[in-house]
Short mmCIF file of C-alpha atoms in Angstrom, two decimals:
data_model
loop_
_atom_site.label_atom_id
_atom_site.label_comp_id
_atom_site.label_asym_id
_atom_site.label_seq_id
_atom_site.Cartn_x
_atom_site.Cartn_y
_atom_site.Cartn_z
CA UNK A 1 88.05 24.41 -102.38
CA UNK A 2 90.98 22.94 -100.54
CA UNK A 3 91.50 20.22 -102.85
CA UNK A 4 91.78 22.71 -105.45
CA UNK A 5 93.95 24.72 -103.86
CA UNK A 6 96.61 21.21 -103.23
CA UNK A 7 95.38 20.74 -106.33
CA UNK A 8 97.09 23.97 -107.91
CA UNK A 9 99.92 23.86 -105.59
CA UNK A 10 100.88 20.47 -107.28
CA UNK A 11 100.98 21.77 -110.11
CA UNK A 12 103.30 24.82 -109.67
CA UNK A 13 105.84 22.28 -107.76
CA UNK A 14 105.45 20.35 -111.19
CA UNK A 15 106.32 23.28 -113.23
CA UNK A 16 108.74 24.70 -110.58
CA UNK A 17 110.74 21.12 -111.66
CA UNK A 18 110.34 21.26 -115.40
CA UNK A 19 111.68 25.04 -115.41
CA UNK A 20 114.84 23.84 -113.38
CA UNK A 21 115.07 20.52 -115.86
CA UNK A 22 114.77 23.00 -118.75
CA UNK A 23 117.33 25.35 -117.70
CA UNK A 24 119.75 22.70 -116.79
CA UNK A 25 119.00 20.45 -120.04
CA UNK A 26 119.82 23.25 -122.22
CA UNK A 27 122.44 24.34 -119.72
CA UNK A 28 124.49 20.63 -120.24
CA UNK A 29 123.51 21.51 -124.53
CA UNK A 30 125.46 24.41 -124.32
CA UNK A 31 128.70 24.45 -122.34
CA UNK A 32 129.46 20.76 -122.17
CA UNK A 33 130.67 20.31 -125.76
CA UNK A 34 134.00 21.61 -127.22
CA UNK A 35 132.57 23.76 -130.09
CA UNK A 36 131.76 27.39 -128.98
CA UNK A 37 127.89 27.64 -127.26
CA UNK A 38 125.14 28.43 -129.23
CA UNK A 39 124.95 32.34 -129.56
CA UNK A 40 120.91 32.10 -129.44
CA UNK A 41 120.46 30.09 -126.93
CA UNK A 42 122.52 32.37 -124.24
CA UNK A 43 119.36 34.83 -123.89
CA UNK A 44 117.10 32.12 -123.83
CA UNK A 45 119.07 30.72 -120.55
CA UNK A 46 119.19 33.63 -119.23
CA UNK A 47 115.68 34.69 -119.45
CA UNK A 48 114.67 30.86 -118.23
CA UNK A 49 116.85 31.92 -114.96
CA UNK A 50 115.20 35.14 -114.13
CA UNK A 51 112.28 33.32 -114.16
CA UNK A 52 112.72 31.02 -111.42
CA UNK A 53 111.14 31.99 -108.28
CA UNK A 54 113.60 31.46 -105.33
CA UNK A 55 110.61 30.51 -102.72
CA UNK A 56 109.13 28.41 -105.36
CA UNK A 57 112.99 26.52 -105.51
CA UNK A 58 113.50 26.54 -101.80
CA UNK A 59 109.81 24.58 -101.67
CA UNK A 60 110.79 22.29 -104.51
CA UNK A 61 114.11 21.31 -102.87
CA UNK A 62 112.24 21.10 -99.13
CA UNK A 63 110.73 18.10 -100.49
CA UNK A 64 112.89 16.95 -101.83
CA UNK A 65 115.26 17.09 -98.61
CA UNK A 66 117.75 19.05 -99.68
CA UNK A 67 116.67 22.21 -98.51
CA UNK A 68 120.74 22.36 -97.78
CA UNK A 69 122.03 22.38 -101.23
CA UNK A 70 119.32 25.49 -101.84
CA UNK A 71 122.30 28.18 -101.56
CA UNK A 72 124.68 26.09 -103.87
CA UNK A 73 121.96 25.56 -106.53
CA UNK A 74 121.08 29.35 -106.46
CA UNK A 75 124.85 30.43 -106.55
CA UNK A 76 125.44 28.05 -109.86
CA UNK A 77 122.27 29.77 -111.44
CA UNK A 78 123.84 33.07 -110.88
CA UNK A 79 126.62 32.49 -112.62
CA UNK A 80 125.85 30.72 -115.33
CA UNK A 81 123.20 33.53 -115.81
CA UNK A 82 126.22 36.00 -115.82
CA UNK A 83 128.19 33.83 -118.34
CA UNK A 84 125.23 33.64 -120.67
CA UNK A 85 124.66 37.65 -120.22
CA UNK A 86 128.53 38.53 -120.93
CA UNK A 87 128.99 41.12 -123.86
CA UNK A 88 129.67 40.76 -127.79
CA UNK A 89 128.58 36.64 -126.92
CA UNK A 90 132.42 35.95 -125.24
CA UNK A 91 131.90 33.16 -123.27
CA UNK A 92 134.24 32.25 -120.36
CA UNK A 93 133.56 29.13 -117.89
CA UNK A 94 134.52 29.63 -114.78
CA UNK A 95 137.39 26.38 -113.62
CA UNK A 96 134.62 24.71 -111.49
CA UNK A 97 131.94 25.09 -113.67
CA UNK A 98 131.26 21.70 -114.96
CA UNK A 99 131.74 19.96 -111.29
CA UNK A 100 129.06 22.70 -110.09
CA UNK A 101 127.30 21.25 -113.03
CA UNK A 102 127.24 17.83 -112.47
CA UNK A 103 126.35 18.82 -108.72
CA UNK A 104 123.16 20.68 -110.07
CA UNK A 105 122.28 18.44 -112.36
CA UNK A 106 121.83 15.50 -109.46
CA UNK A 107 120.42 17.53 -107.21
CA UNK A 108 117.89 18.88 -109.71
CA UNK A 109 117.21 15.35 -110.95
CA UNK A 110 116.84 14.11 -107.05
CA UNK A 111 114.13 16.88 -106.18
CA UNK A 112 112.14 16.48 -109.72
CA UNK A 113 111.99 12.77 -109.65
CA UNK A 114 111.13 13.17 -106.26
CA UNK A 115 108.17 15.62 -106.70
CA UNK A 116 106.64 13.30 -110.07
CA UNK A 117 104.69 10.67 -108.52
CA UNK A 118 103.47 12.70 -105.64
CA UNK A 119 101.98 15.61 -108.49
CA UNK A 120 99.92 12.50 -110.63
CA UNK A 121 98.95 9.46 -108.43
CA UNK A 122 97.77 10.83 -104.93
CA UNK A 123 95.33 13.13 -107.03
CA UNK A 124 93.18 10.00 -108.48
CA UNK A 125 93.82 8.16 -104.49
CA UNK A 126 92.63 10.61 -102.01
CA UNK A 127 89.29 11.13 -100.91
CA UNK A 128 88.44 14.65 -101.66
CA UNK A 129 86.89 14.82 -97.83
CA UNK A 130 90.38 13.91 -96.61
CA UNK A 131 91.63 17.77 -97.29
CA UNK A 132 88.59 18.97 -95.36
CA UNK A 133 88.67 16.92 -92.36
CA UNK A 134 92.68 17.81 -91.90
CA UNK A 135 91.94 20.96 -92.74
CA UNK A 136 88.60 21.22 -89.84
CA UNK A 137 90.91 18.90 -87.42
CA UNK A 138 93.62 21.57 -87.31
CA UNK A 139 90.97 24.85 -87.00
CA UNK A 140 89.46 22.93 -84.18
CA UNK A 141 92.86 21.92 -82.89
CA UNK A 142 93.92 25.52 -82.99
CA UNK A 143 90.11 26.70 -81.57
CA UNK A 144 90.03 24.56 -78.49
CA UNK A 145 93.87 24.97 -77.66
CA UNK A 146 92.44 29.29 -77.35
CA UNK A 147 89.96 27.83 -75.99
CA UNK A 148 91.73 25.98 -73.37
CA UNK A 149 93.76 28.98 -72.71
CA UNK A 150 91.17 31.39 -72.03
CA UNK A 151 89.06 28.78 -69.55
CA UNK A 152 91.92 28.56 -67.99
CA UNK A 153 92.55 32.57 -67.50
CA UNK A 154 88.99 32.49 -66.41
CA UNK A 155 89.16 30.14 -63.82
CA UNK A 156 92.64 31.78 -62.50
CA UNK A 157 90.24 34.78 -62.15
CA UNK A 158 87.59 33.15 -60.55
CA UNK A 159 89.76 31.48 -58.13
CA UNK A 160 91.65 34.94 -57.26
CA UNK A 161 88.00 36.48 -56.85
CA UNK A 162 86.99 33.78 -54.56
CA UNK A 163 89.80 33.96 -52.55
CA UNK A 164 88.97 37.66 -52.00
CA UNK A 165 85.41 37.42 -50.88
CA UNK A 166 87.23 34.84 -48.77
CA UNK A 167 89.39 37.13 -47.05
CA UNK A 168 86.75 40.05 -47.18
CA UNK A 169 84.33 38.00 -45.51
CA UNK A 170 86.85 36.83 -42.74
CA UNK A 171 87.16 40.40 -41.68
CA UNK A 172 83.44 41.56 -41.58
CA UNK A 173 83.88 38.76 -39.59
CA UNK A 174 86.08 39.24 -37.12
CA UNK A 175 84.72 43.00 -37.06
CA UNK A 176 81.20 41.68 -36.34
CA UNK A 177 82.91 39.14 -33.73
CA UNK A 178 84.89 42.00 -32.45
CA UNK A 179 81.83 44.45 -32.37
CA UNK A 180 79.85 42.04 -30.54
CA UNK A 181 82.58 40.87 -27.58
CA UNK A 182 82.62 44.07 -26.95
CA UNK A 183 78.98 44.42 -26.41
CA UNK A 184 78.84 41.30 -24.28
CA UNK A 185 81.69 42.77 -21.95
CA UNK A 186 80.14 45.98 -21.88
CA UNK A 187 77.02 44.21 -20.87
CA UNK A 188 78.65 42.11 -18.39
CA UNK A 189 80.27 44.51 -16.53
CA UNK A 190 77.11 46.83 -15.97
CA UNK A 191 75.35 43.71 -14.47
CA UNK A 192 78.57 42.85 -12.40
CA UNK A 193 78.77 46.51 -11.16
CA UNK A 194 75.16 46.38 -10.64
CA UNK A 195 74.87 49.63 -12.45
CA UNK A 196 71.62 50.98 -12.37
CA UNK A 197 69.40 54.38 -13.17
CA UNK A 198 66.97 54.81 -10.16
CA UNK A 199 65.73 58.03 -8.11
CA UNK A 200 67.05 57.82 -4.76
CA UNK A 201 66.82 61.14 -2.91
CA UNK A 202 69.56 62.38 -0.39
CA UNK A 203 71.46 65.07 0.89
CA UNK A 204 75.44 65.72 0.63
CA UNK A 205 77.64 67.47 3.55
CA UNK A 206 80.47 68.75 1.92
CA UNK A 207 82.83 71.49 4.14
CA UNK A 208 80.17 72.10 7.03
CA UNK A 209 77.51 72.62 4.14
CA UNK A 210 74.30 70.41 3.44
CA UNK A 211 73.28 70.22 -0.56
CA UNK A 212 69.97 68.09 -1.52
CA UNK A 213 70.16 66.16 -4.58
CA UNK A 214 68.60 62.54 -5.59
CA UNK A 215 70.56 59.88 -7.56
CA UNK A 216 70.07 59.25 -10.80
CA UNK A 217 72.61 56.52 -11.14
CA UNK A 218 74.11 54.31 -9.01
CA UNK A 219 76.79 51.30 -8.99
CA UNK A 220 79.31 49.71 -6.72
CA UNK A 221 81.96 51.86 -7.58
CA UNK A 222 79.88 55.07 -7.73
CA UNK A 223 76.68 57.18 -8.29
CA UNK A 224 75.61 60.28 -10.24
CA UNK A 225 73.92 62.62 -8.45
CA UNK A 226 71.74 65.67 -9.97
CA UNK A 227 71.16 68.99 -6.98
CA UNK A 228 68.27 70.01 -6.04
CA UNK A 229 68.72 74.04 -7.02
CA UNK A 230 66.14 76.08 -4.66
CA UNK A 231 63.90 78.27 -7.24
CA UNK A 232 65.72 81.73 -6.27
CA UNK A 233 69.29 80.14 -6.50
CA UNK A 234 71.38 80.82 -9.65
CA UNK A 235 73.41 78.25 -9.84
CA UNK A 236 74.21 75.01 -7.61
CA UNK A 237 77.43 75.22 -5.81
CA UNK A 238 80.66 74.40 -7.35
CA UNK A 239 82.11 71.50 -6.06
CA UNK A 240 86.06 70.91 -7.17
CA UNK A 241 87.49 67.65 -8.47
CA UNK A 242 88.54 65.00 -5.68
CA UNK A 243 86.65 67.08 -3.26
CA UNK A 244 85.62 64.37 -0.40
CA UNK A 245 82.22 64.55 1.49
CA UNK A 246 79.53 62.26 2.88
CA UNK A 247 75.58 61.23 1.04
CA UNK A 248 73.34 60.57 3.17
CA UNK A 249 70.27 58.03 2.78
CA UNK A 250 68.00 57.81 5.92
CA UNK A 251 70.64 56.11 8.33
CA UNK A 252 73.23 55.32 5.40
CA UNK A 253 76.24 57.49 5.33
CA UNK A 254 78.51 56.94 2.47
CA UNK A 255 81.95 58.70 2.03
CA UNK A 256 83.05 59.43 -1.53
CA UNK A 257 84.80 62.10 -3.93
CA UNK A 258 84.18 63.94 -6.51
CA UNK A 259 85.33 62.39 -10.33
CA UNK A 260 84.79 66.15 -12.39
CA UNK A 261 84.36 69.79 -11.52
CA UNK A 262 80.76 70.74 -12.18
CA UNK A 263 77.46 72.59 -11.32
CA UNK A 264 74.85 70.33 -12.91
CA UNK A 265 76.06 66.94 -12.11
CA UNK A 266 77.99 65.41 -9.98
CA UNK A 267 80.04 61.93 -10.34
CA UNK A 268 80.85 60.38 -6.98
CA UNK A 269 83.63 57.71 -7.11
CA UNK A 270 83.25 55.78 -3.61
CA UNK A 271 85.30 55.33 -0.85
CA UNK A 272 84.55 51.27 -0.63
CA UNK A 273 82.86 49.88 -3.22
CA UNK A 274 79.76 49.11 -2.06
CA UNK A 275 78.16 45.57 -1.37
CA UNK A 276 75.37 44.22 -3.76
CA UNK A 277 73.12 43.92 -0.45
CA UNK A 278 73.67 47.20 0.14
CA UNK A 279 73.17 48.17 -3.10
CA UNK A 280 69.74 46.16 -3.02
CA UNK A 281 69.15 48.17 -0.21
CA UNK A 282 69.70 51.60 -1.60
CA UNK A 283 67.75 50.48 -4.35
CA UNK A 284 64.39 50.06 -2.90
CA UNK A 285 64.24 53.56 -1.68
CA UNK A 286 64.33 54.08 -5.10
CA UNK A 287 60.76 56.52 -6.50
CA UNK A 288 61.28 55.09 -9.96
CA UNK A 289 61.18 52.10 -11.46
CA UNK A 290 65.03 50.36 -11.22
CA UNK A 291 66.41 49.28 -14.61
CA UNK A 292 70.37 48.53 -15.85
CA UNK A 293 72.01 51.44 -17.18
CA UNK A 294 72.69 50.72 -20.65
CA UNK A 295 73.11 54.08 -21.72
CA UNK A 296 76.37 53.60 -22.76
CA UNK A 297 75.77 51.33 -25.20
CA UNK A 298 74.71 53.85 -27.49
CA UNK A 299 76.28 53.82 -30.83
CA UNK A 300 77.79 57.78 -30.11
CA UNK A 301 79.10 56.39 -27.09
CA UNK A 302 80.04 53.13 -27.51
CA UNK A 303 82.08 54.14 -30.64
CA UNK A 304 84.22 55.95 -27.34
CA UNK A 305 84.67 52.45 -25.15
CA UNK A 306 87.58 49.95 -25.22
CA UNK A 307 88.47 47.02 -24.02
CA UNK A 308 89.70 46.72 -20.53
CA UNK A 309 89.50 49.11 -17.10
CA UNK A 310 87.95 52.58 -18.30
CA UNK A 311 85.91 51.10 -20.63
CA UNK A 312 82.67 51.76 -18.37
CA UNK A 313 82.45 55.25 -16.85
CA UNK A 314 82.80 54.54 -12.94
CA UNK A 315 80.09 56.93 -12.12
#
């Protein structure tokens, strides 16, 4: 199929030239001797002109290498086609006629003599695969140059994408991190403080008055304690923020204050911070099993803690 195709395009550059040596043959027939032109031959120029296809010149001259002279060439076909096409068969030459002329002839001659050998010989010379293989060398020129582009596109993509899970997973991370430093100074400072839930019972003296209660947790900053309400008592008594009295354990008197104005429970913040040996001490009075408070740890609560002083409840 292609070599048909070159095959047929040869040809129509052939006939492209004989047209143009036609025209210009019968051209130099008419207008270059002294008697008047040939009446019958004027529409027969003219009709040979209309028939030229411009594209079909342009190629012809291309070939050729004088694609320059292709405006030239067209302008001297125009007018001679006028002066062939003038009324009652009056012909007038224009002054430069014959030099543009002799210029077309050349030129003409130049691109047809040019355009010859190239229309006969190659067609017996080339191997008919030849067409095929330039013609399957440029698809798959033109297929792996798209190709080429759109790998490329993909691996931008890819490398954008991996450099977001990148950066995604470098913050869950350093959340995770963060989460669990946290955790581990939470930790640490309940087994520094010594922080532990127990049952220690005692009594508190607060203005001249004596209130029973047991301790429910206990540190070396503080304790919670939980009163003892007697069965026909609404209520236990109110006890007002930074309110200072004394708990009592056997022989141990501690002084402390309270941290929050309540009837239920009451958070002692101490004096002096207590000892560990005397908070071993306090301990085994203890009528439950001691274990660390780790009650704040709890995802409701821990989602309340930060870094730093405060992040532990001192009692």
């Amino acid at each position: 199929m292609t070599c048909l195709i070159w095959l047929w395009s040869s040809l129509a550059v052939c006939a492209d030239c004989d047209r143009l040596l036609s025209v210009i043959e019968l051209a130099q027939a008419t207008f270059t001797t002294a008697a008047a032109p040939d009446q019958s031959r004027l529409p027969k120029i003219n009709k040979m002109i209309r028939d030229i296809n411009n594209d079909a010149m342009l190629a012809v001259l291309r070939q050729s290498g004088q694609a320059h002279a292709y405006g030239s060439l067209r302008h001297f076909l125009t007018v001679m086609m006028f002066v062939a096409d003038q009324p009652d068969g009056v012909v007038q030459l224009p002054d430069a006629f014959a030099d543009d002329l002799a210029q077309a002839v050349e030129t003409i001659d130049k691109a047809c003599t040019s355009q010859k050998p190239q229309g006969t010989a190659p067609a017996a010379k080339v191997d008919p695969s030849e067409p095929r293989r330039l013609a399957g060398e440029r698809q798959w020129r033109a297929l792996t140059g798209w190709v080429g582009d759109v790998n490329a596109e993909i691996e931008r993509h890819r490398y954008q994408l991996r450099l977001l899970g990148i950066v995604l997973l470098g913050f869950v991370l350093t959340v995770l991190l963060a989460m669990a430093a946290h955790v581990a100074v939470m930790v640490l400072r309940i087994i520094l403080r010594g922080r532990s839930i127990c049952d220690i019972p005692i009594h508190m003296t607060v203005l001249g008055d004596r209130l029973a209660g047991r301790i429910t947790v206990i540190g070396k900053l503080g304790c919670v304690i939980v009163p003892d309400v007697p069965p026909d008592a609404e209520a236990a008594p109110v006890i007002n923020r930074g309110i200072y009295l004394n708990i009592v354990l056997g022989e141990q008197v501690l002084n402390a204050k309270t941290m929050v104005e309540t009837t239920d429970v009451y958070r002692m913040l101490f004096s002096t911070p207590l000892s560990r040996k005397t908070l071993r001490q306090l301990l085994l009075s203890s009528h439950s099993p001691v274990r660390y408070d780790l009650s704040a740890l709890q995802g409701y609560k821990l989602g309340r803690r930060y870094f730093g002083i405060g992040s532990l409840p001192k009692a």
